[in-house]
Coordinates of C-alpha atoms in Angstrom, one line a residue:
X21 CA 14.8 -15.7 0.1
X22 CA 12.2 -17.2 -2.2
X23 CA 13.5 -18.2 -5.6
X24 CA 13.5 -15.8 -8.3
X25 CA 12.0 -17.9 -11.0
X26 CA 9.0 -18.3 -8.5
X27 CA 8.3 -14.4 -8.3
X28 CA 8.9 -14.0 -12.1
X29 CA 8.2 -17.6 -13.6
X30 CA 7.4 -16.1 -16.9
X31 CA 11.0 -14.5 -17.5
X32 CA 12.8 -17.4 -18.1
X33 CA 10.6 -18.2 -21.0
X34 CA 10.4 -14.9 -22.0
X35 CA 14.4 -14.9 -22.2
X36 CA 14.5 -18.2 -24.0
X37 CA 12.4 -16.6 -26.8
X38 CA 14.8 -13.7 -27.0
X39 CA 11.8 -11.2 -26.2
X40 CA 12.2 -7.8 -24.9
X41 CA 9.6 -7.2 -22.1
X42 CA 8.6 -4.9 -18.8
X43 CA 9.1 -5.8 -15.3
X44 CA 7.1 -3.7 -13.2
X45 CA 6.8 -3.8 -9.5
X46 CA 5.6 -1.0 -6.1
X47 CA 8.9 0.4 -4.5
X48 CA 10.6 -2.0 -1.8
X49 CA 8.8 -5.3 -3.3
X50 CA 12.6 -7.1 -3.8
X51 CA 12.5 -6.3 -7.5
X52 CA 16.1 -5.3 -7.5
X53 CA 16.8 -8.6 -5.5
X54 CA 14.7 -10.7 -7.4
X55 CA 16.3 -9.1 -10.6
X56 CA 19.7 -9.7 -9.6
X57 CA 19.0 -13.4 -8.5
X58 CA 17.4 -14.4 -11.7
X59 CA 20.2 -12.8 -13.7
X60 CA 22.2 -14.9 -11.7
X61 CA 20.3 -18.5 -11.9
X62 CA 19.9 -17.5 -15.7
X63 CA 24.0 -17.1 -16.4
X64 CA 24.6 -20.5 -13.8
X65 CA 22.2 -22.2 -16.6
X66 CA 25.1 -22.3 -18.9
X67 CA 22.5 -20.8 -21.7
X68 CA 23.0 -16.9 -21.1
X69 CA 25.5 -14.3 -19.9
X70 CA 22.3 -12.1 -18.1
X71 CA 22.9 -9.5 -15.6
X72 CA 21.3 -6.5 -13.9
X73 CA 22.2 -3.3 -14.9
X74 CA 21.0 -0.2 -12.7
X75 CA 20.6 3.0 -15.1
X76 CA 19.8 5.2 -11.7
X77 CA 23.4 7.0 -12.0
X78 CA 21.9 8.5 -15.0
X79 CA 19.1 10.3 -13.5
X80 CA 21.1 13.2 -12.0
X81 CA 22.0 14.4 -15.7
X82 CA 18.6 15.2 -17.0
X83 CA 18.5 16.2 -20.7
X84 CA 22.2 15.8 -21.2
X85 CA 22.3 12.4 -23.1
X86 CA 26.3 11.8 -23.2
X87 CA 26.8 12.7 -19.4
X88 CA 23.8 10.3 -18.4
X89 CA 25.3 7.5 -20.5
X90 CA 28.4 7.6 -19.9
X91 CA 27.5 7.4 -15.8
X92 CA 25.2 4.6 -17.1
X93 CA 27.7 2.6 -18.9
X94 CA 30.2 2.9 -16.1
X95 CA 28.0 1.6 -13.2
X96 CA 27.2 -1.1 -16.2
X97 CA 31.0 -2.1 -15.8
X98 CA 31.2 -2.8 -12.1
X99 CA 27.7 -4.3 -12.0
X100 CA 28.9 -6.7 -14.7
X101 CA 32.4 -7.1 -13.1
X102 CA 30.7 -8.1 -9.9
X103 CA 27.9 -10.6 -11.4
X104 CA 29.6 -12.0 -14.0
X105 CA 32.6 -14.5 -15.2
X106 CA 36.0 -12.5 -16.5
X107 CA 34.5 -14.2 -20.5
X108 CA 31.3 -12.8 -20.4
X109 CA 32.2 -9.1 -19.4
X110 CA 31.6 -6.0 -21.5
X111 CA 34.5 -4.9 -23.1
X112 CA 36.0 -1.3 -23.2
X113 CA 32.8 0.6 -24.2
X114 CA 33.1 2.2 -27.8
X115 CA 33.3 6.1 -27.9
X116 CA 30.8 7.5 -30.6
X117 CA 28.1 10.4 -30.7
X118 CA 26.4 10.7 -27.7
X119 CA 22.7 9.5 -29.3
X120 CA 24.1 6.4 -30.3
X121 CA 26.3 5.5 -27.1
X122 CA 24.2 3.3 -25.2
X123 CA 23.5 1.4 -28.3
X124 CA 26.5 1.1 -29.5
X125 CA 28.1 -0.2 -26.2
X126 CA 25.3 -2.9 -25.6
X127 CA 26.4 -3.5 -29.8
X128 CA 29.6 -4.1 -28.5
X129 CA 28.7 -6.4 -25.5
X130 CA 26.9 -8.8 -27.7
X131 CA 29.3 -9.1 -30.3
X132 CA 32.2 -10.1 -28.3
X133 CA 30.2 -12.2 -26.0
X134 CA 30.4 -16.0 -26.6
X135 CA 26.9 -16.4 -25.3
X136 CA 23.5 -14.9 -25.9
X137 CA 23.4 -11.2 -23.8
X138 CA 20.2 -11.2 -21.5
X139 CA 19.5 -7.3 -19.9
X140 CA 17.5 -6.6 -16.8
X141 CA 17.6 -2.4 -16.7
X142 CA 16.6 -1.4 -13.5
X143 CA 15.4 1.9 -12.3
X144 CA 14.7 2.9 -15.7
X145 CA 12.0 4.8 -14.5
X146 CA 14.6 7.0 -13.1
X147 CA 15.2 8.7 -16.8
X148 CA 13.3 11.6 -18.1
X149 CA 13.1 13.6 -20.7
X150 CA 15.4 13.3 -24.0
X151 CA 18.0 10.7 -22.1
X152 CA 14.6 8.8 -21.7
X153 CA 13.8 9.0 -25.2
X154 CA 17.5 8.6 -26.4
X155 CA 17.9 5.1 -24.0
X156 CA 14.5 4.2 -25.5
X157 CA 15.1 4.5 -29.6
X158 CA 18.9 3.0 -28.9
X159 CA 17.1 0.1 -27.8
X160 CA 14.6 0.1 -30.4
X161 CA 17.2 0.0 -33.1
X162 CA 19.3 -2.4 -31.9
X163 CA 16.4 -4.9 -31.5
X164 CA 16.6 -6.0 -34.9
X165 CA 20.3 -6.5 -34.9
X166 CA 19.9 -9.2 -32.1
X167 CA 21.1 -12.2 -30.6
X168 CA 24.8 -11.6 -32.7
X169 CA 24.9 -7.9 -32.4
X170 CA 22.3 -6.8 -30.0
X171 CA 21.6 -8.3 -26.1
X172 CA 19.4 -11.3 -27.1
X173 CA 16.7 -9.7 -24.3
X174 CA 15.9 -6.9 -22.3
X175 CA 13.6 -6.5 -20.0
X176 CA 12.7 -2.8 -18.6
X177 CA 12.1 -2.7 -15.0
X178 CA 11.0 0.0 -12.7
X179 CA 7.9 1.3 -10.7
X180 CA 5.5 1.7 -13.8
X181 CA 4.5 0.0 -16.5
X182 CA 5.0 0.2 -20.4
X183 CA 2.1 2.7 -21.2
X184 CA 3.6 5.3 -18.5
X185 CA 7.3 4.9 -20.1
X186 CA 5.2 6.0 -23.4
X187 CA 4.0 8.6 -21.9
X188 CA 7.3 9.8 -20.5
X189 CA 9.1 9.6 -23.7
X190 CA 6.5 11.7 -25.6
X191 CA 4.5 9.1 -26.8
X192 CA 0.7 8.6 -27.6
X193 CA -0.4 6.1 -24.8
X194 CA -3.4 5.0 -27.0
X195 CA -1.1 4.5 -30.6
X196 CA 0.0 1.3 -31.7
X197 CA 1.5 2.0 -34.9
X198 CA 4.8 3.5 -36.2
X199 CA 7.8 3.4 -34.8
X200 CA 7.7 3.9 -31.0
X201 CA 10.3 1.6 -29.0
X202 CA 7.3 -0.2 -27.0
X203 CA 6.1 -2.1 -30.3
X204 CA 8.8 -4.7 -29.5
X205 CA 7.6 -5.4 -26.1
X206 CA 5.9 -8.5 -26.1
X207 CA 5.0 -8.8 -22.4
X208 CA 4.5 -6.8 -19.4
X209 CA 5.0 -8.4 -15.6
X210 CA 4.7 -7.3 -12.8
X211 CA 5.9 -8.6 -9.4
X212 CA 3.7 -9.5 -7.3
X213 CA 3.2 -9.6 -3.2
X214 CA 4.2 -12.6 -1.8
X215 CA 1.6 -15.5 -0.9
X216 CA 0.4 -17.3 2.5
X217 CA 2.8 -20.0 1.5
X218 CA 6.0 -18.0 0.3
X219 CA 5.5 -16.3 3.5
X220 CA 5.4 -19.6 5.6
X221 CA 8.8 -20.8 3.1
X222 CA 10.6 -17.3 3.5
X223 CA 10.0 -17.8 7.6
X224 CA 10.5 -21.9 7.4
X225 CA 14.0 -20.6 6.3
X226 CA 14.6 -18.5 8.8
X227 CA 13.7 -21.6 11.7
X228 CA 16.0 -23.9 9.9
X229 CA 18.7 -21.6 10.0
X230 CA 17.8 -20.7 13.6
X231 CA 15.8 -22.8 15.3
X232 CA 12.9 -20.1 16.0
X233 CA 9.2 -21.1 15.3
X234 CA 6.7 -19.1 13.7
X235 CA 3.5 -20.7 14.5
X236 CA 1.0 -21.2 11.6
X237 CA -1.6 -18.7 13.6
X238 CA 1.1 -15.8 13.8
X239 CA 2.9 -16.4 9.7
X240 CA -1.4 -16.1 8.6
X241 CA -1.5 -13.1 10.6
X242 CA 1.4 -11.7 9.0
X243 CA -0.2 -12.3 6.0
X244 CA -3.5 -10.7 6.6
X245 CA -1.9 -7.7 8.2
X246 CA 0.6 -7.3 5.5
X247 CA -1.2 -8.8 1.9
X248 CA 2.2 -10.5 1.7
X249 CA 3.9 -6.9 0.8
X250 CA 7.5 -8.2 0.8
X251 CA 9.0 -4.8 2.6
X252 CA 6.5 -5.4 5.4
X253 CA 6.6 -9.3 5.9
X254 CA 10.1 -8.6 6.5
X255 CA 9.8 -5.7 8.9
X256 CA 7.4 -7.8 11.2
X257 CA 10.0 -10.5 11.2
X258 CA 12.7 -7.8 12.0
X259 CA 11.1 -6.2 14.7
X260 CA 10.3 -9.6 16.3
X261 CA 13.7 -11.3 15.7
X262 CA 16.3 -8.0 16.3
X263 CA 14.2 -5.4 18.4
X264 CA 11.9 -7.1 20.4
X265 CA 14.3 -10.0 20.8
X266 CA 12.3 -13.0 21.4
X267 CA 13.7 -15.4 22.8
X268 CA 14.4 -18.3 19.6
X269 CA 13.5 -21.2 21.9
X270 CA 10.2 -19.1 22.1
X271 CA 7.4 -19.7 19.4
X272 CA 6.6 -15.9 17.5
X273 CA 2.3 -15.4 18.6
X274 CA -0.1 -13.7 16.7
X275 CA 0.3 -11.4 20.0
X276 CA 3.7 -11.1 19.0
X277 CA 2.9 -9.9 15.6
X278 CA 0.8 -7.1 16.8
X279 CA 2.8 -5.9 19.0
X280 CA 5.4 -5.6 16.2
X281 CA 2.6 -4.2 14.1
X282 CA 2.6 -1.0 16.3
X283 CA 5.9 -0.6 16.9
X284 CA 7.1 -0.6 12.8
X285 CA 3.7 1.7 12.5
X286 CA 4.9 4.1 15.1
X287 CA 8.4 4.0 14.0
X288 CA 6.8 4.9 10.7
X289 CA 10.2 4.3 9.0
X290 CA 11.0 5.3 5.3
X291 CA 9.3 3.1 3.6
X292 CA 5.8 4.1 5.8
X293 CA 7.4 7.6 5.1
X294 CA 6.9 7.8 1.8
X295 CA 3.5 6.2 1.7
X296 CA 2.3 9.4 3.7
X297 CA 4.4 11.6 1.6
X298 CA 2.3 10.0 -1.7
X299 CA -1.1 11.4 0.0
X300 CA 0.0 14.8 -1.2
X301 CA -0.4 13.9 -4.9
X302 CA -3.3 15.0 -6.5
X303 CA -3.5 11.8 -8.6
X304 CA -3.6 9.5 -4.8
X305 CA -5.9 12.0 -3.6
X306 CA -8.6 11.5 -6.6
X307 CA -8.0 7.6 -6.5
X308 CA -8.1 7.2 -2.4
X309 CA -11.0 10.1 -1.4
X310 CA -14.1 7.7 -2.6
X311 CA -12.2 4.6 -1.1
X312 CA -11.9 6.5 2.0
X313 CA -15.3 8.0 2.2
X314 CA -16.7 4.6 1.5
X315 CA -17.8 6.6 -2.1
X316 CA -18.9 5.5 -5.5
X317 CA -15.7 5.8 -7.9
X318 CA -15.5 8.5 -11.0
X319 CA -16.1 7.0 -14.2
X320 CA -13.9 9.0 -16.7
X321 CA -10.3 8.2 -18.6
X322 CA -8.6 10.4 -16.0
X323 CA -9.6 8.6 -13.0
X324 CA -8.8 5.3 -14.4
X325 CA -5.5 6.6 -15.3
X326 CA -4.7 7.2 -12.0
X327 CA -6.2 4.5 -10.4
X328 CA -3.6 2.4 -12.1
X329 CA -1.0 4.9 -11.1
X330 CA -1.8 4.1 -7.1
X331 CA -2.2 0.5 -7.7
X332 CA 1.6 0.8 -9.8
X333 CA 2.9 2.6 -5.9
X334 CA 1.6 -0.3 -4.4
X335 CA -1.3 1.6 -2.2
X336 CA -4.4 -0.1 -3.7
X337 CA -5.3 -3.5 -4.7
X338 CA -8.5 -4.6 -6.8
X339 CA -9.7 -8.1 -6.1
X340 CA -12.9 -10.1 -6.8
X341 CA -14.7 -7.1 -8.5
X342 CA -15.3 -5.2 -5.4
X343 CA -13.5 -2.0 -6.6
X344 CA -10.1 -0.8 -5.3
X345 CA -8.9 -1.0 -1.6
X346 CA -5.8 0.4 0.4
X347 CA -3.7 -2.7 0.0
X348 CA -3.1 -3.9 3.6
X349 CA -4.2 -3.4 6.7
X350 CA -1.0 -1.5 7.9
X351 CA -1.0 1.0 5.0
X352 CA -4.8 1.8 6.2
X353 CA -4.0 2.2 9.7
X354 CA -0.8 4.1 8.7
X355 CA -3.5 6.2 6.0
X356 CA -5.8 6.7 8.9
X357 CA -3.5 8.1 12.1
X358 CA -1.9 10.7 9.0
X359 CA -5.0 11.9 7.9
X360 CA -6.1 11.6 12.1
X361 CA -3.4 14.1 12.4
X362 CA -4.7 16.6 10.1
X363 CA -8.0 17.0 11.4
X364 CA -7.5 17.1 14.7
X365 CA -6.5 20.7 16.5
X366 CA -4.1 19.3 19.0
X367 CA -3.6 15.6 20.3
X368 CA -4.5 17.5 23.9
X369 CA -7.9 17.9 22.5
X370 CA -8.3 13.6 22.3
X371 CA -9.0 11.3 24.8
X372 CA -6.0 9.9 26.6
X373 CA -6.1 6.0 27.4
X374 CA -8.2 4.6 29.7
X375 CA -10.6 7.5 29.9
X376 CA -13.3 5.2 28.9
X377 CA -13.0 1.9 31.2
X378 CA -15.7 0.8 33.0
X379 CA -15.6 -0.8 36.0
X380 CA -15.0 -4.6 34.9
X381 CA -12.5 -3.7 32.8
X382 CA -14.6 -3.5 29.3
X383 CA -14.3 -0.4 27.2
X384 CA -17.2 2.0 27.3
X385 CA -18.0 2.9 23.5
X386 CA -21.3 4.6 24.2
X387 CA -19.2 7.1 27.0
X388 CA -16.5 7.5 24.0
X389 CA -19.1 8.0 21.7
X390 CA -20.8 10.7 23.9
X391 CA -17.6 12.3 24.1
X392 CA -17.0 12.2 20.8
X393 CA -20.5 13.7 20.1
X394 CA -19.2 16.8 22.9
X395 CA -15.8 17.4 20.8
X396 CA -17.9 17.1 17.6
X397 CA -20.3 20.2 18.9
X398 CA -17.8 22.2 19.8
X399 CA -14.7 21.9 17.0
X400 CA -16.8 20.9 14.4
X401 CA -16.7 23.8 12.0
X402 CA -13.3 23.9 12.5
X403 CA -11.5 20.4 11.5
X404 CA -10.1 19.7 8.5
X405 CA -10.3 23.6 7.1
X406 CA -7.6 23.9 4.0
X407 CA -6.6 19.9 4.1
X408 CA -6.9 17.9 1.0
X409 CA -8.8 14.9 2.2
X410 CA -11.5 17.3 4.4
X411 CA -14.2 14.8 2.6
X412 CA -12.9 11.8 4.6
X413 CA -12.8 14.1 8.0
X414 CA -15.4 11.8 9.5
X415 CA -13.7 8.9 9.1
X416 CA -10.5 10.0 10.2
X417 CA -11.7 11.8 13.5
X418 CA -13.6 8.8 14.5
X419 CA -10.5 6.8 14.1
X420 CA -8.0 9.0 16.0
X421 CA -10.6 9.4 19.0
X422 CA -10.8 5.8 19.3
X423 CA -7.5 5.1 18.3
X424 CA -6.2 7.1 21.4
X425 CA -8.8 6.1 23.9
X426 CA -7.9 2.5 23.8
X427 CA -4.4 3.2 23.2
X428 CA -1.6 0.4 24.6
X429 CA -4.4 -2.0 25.4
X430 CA -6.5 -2.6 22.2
X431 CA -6.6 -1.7 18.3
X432 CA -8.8 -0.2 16.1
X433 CA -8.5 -0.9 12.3
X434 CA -10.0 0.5 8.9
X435 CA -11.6 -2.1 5.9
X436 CA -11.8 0.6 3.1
X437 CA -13.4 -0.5 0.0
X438 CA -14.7 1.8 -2.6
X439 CA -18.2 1.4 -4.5
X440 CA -19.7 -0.5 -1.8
X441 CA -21.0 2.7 0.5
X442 CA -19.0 1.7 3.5
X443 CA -16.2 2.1 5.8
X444 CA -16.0 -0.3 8.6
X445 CA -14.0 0.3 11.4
X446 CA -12.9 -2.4 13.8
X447 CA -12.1 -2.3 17.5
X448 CA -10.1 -4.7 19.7
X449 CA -10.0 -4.1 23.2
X450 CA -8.1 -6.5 25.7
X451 CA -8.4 -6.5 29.3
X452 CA -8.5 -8.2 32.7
X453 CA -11.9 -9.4 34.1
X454 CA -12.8 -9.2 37.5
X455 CA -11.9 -13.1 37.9
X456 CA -7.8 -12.0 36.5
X457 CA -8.7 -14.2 33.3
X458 CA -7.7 -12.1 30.2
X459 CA -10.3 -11.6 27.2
X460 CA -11.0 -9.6 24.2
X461 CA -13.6 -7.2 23.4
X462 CA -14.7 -6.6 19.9
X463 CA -16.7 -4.2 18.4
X464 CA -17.6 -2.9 14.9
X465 CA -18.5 0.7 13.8
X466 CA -20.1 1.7 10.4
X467 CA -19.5 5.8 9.7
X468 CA -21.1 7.6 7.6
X469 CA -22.0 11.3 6.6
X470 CA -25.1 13.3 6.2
X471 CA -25.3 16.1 3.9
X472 CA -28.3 18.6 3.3
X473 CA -31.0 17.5 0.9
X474 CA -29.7 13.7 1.2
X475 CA -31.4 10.9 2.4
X476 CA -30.8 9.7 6.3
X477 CA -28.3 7.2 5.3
X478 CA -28.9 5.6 8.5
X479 CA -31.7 2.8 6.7
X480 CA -28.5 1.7 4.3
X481 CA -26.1 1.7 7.3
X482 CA -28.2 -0.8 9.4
X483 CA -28.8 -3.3 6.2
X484 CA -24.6 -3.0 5.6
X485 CA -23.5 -3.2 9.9
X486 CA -26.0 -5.7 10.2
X487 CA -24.4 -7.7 7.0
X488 CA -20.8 -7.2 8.8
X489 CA -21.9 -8.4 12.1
X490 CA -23.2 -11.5 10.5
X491 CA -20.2 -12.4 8.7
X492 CA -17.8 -11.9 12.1
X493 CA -20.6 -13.5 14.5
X494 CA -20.8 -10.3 16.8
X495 CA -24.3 -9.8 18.6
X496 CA -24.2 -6.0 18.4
X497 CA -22.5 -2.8 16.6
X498 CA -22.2 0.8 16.4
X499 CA -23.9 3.4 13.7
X500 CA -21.9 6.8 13.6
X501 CA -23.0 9.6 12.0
X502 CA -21.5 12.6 11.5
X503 CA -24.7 15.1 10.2
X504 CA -23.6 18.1 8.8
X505 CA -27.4 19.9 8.1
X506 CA -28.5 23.0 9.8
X507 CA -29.5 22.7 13.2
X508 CA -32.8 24.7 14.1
X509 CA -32.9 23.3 17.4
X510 CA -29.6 22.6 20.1
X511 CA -28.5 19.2 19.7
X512 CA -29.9 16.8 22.9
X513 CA -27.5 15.7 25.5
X514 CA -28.0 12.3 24.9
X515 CA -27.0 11.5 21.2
X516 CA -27.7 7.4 21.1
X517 CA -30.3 5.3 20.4
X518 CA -30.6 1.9 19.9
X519 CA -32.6 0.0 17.0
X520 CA -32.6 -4.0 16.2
X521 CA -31.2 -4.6 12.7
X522 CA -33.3 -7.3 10.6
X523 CA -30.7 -9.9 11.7
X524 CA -31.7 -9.3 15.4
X525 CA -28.3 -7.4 16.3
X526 CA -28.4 -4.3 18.3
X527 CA -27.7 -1.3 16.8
X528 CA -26.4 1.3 18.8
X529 CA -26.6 4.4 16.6
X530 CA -24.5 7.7 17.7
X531 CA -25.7 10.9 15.8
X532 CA -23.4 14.2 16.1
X533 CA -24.4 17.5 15.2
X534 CA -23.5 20.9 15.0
X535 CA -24.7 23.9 17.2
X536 CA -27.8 25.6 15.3
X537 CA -26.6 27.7 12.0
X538 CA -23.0 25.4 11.8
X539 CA -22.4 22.9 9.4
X540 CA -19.1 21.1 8.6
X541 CA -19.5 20.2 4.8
X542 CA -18.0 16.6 4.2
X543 CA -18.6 14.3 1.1
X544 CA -21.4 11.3 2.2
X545 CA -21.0 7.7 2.3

């Protein structure tokens, strides 16, 4: 595992000053593990007794302070039991009125202990309500009383940060003054995805201990697929290693990696699980519909407020001042077949691979696209009726029909960024020539939506395809778009046409309509 102090390299200096402070981090990052190892290199310093304390057991108790703490302070015994030398355990925890036993038992702790107390509370986004509040102002009051008489510091970990633990506790995000608990945190940190190189040290571990080679191609793959999201740079190592049982005299490929790719995504085990389950919440759905669409973002106090709240769950990320994004690859591909599955009648009605294979083996986007143009005619009005994320039905369908038709011998991926107008969609296709050599096909799609009384987006999608063709080197690419105006006239049997972007690339552009007096509305992009 990758050293604790690495992930958090501010907490030891944070401890050392006796600060109380917020740990933050996305579920399944290794903040628990990370917590519980820097506890531990903190107490083998010889300086602190620290230890991780989970307060989860008090979450099934709601309102009733005393039962929550008490269920608190008892899995606060064994964890400290199990982490820490016989000297530097808590002793029997005082009895007192149930507002003040939390305090009083971390009081206690201090006192007794021959060294300065140092408190990582975990999960302590798991309390609500007046146990919330009551866990909170304990703390608060204490903080004055410390190192003798009060842990020296705590640090409050969970999913969200301070301003959201404010909120929760009946606080004024936006006051500074009086009271609250928060004015005695000093710092807020939050744990981050892991980099190229923890992800080539985490790996180098795992050859030293077993002899198996990751080869530099496949651990940078892992990382672009992944962002270095700690849950899935260890499930791609899991699938290789225990299900698909390479061989450990046998170097992992980037091949390899893909393959494991699709097999965790069509597992779609809890962790995916619950990412699909967040897509219900109206707060995701305001933060991901322009980044899905390819749209401009809101500009008000509520959408920033929830922005932060998706890139707090991990399902955004906001670099280089581009706006936000889905966070990896796999989380967008795992977005796009959920919201593929809500637009779509029945999987019947899709393409089933290798419906669209011409005859020396490369796959035929224009007869997919035609196809596509057919389905669009005829279920257009209907897709996506009653579903939350109707806007981004373009998107979705495009990604579904593709994703089937090359299904088990290619790819398809999503780049979503918000506030730059686009939604690039990427294609892999791998296959045998005529000669037996094996080669790769890739192609790029730019989708977008036309709505009445808008302009033809089609001038903006050639400058942007043309701008992503250029940056992968690809000769040629596809325009889609999805046109939801009145039609006076029945749409033509042939829906492509082909232009020559600025760059010299060919533009293959794919126009689908509804029958006359049907029109899907969608949001443009």
């Amino acid at each position: 595992m990758i050293a604790a102090s690495a992930r958090l390299p501010e907490a030891p200096s944070l401890v050392a000053g006796e600060d109380y402070f917020v740990v933050h981090a996305p579920r399944q990052t290794g903040k628990t593990t990370t917590l519980r190892a820097l506890a531990a290199e903190l107490t083998a310093s010889g300086k602190y007794a620290a230890a991780k304390l989970s307060l989860q057991s008090g979450a099934a108790f709601g309102d009733d302070i005393g039962g929550a703490t008490r269920a608190i302070l008892a899995k606060a015994s064994r964890e400290a039991r199990l982490g820490l030398p016989a000297e530097l355990c808590p002793p029997a925890w005082p009895e007192g009125p149930d507002g003040d036993l939390f305090g009083g038992a971390l009081a206690a702790w201090a006192e007794s202990c021959p060294r300065p107390l140092a408190l990582f509370l975990d999960e302590i986004d798991s309390l609500t309500g007046a146990t919330l509040v009551a866990v909170l102002s304990q703390i608060r009051e204490g903080f004055e009383d410390r190192p003798g008489a009060f842990p020296a510091s705590i640090a409050l970990c969970g999913l969200r940060d301070v301003r959201d633990y404010r909120i929760a506790a009946g606080g004024n995000p936006e006051r500074s003054g009086g009271p609250s608990p928060f004015n005695i945190i000093v710092e807020s940190l939050r744990l981050g995805d892991f980099t190229l190189d923890e992800i080539r040290e985490l790996y180098g571990q795992h050859t030293a201990e077993i002899g198996r080679v990751f080869t530099d191609e496949a651990v940078e793959h892992v990382y672009a697929l992944t962002g270095g999201q700690p849950w899935l740079v260890n499930a791609l190592a899991a699938e290789i290693v225990d299900r698909m049982k390479v061989p450990a005299t046998e170097p992992v490929t980037v091949q390899q990696v893909d393959t494991a790719r699709e097999r965790v995504i069509q597992a779609r085990p809890s962790h995916l699980d619950s990412l699909v389950r967040r897509l219900r919440e109206p707060e995701v759905q305001r933060v991901l519909l322009p980044i899905l669409g390819g749209a401009e973002q809101p500009v008000d106090l509520e959408y920033s407020d929830d922005r932060s709240y998706a890139r707090d769950l991990g399902l955004i990320a906001e670099e280089g001042g581009e706006g936000p994004r889905i966070a990896n690859p796999i989380y967008a591909e795992v977005i796009s077949r959920a919201l593929a599955e809500q637009v779509v009648p029945s999987p019947a009605a899709l393409p089933t691979a290798r419906d669209f294979v011409l005859s020396d083996g490369r796959f035929d986007v224009p007869g997919a696209l035609t196809g596509l143009a057919a389905f669009w005619r005829t279920h257009g009005k209907m897709l996506g009726d009653g579903q939350p994320y109707r806007e981004a039905l373009p998107h979705a369908l495009l990604f579904a029909w593709l994703d089937r038709a090359v299904n088990g011998d290619g790819d398809v991926f999503r780049e979503y960024a918000s506030g730059r107008g686009r939604a690039d969609l990427y294609l892999r296709w791998r296959y045998t020539t005529r000669d037996g050599t094996r080669a790769e096909q890739h192609e790029v799609f730019e989708v977008k939506a036309q709505r009445p009384g808008k302009a033809d987006p089609l001038k903006d999608a050639i400058v942007q395809l043309d701008d992503y063709l250029n940056h992968l080197s690809l000769p040629s690419g596809y325009i889609v778009i999805f046109d939801q105006r009145p039609q006076s006239t029945p749409a033509t049997d042939e829906p492509l046409t082909i232009q020559t972007s600025p760059s010299g690339h060919s533009i293959t552009i794919a126009r689908l309509v509804l029958p006359p007096g049907r029109r899907q509305p969608l949001a443009s992009s």
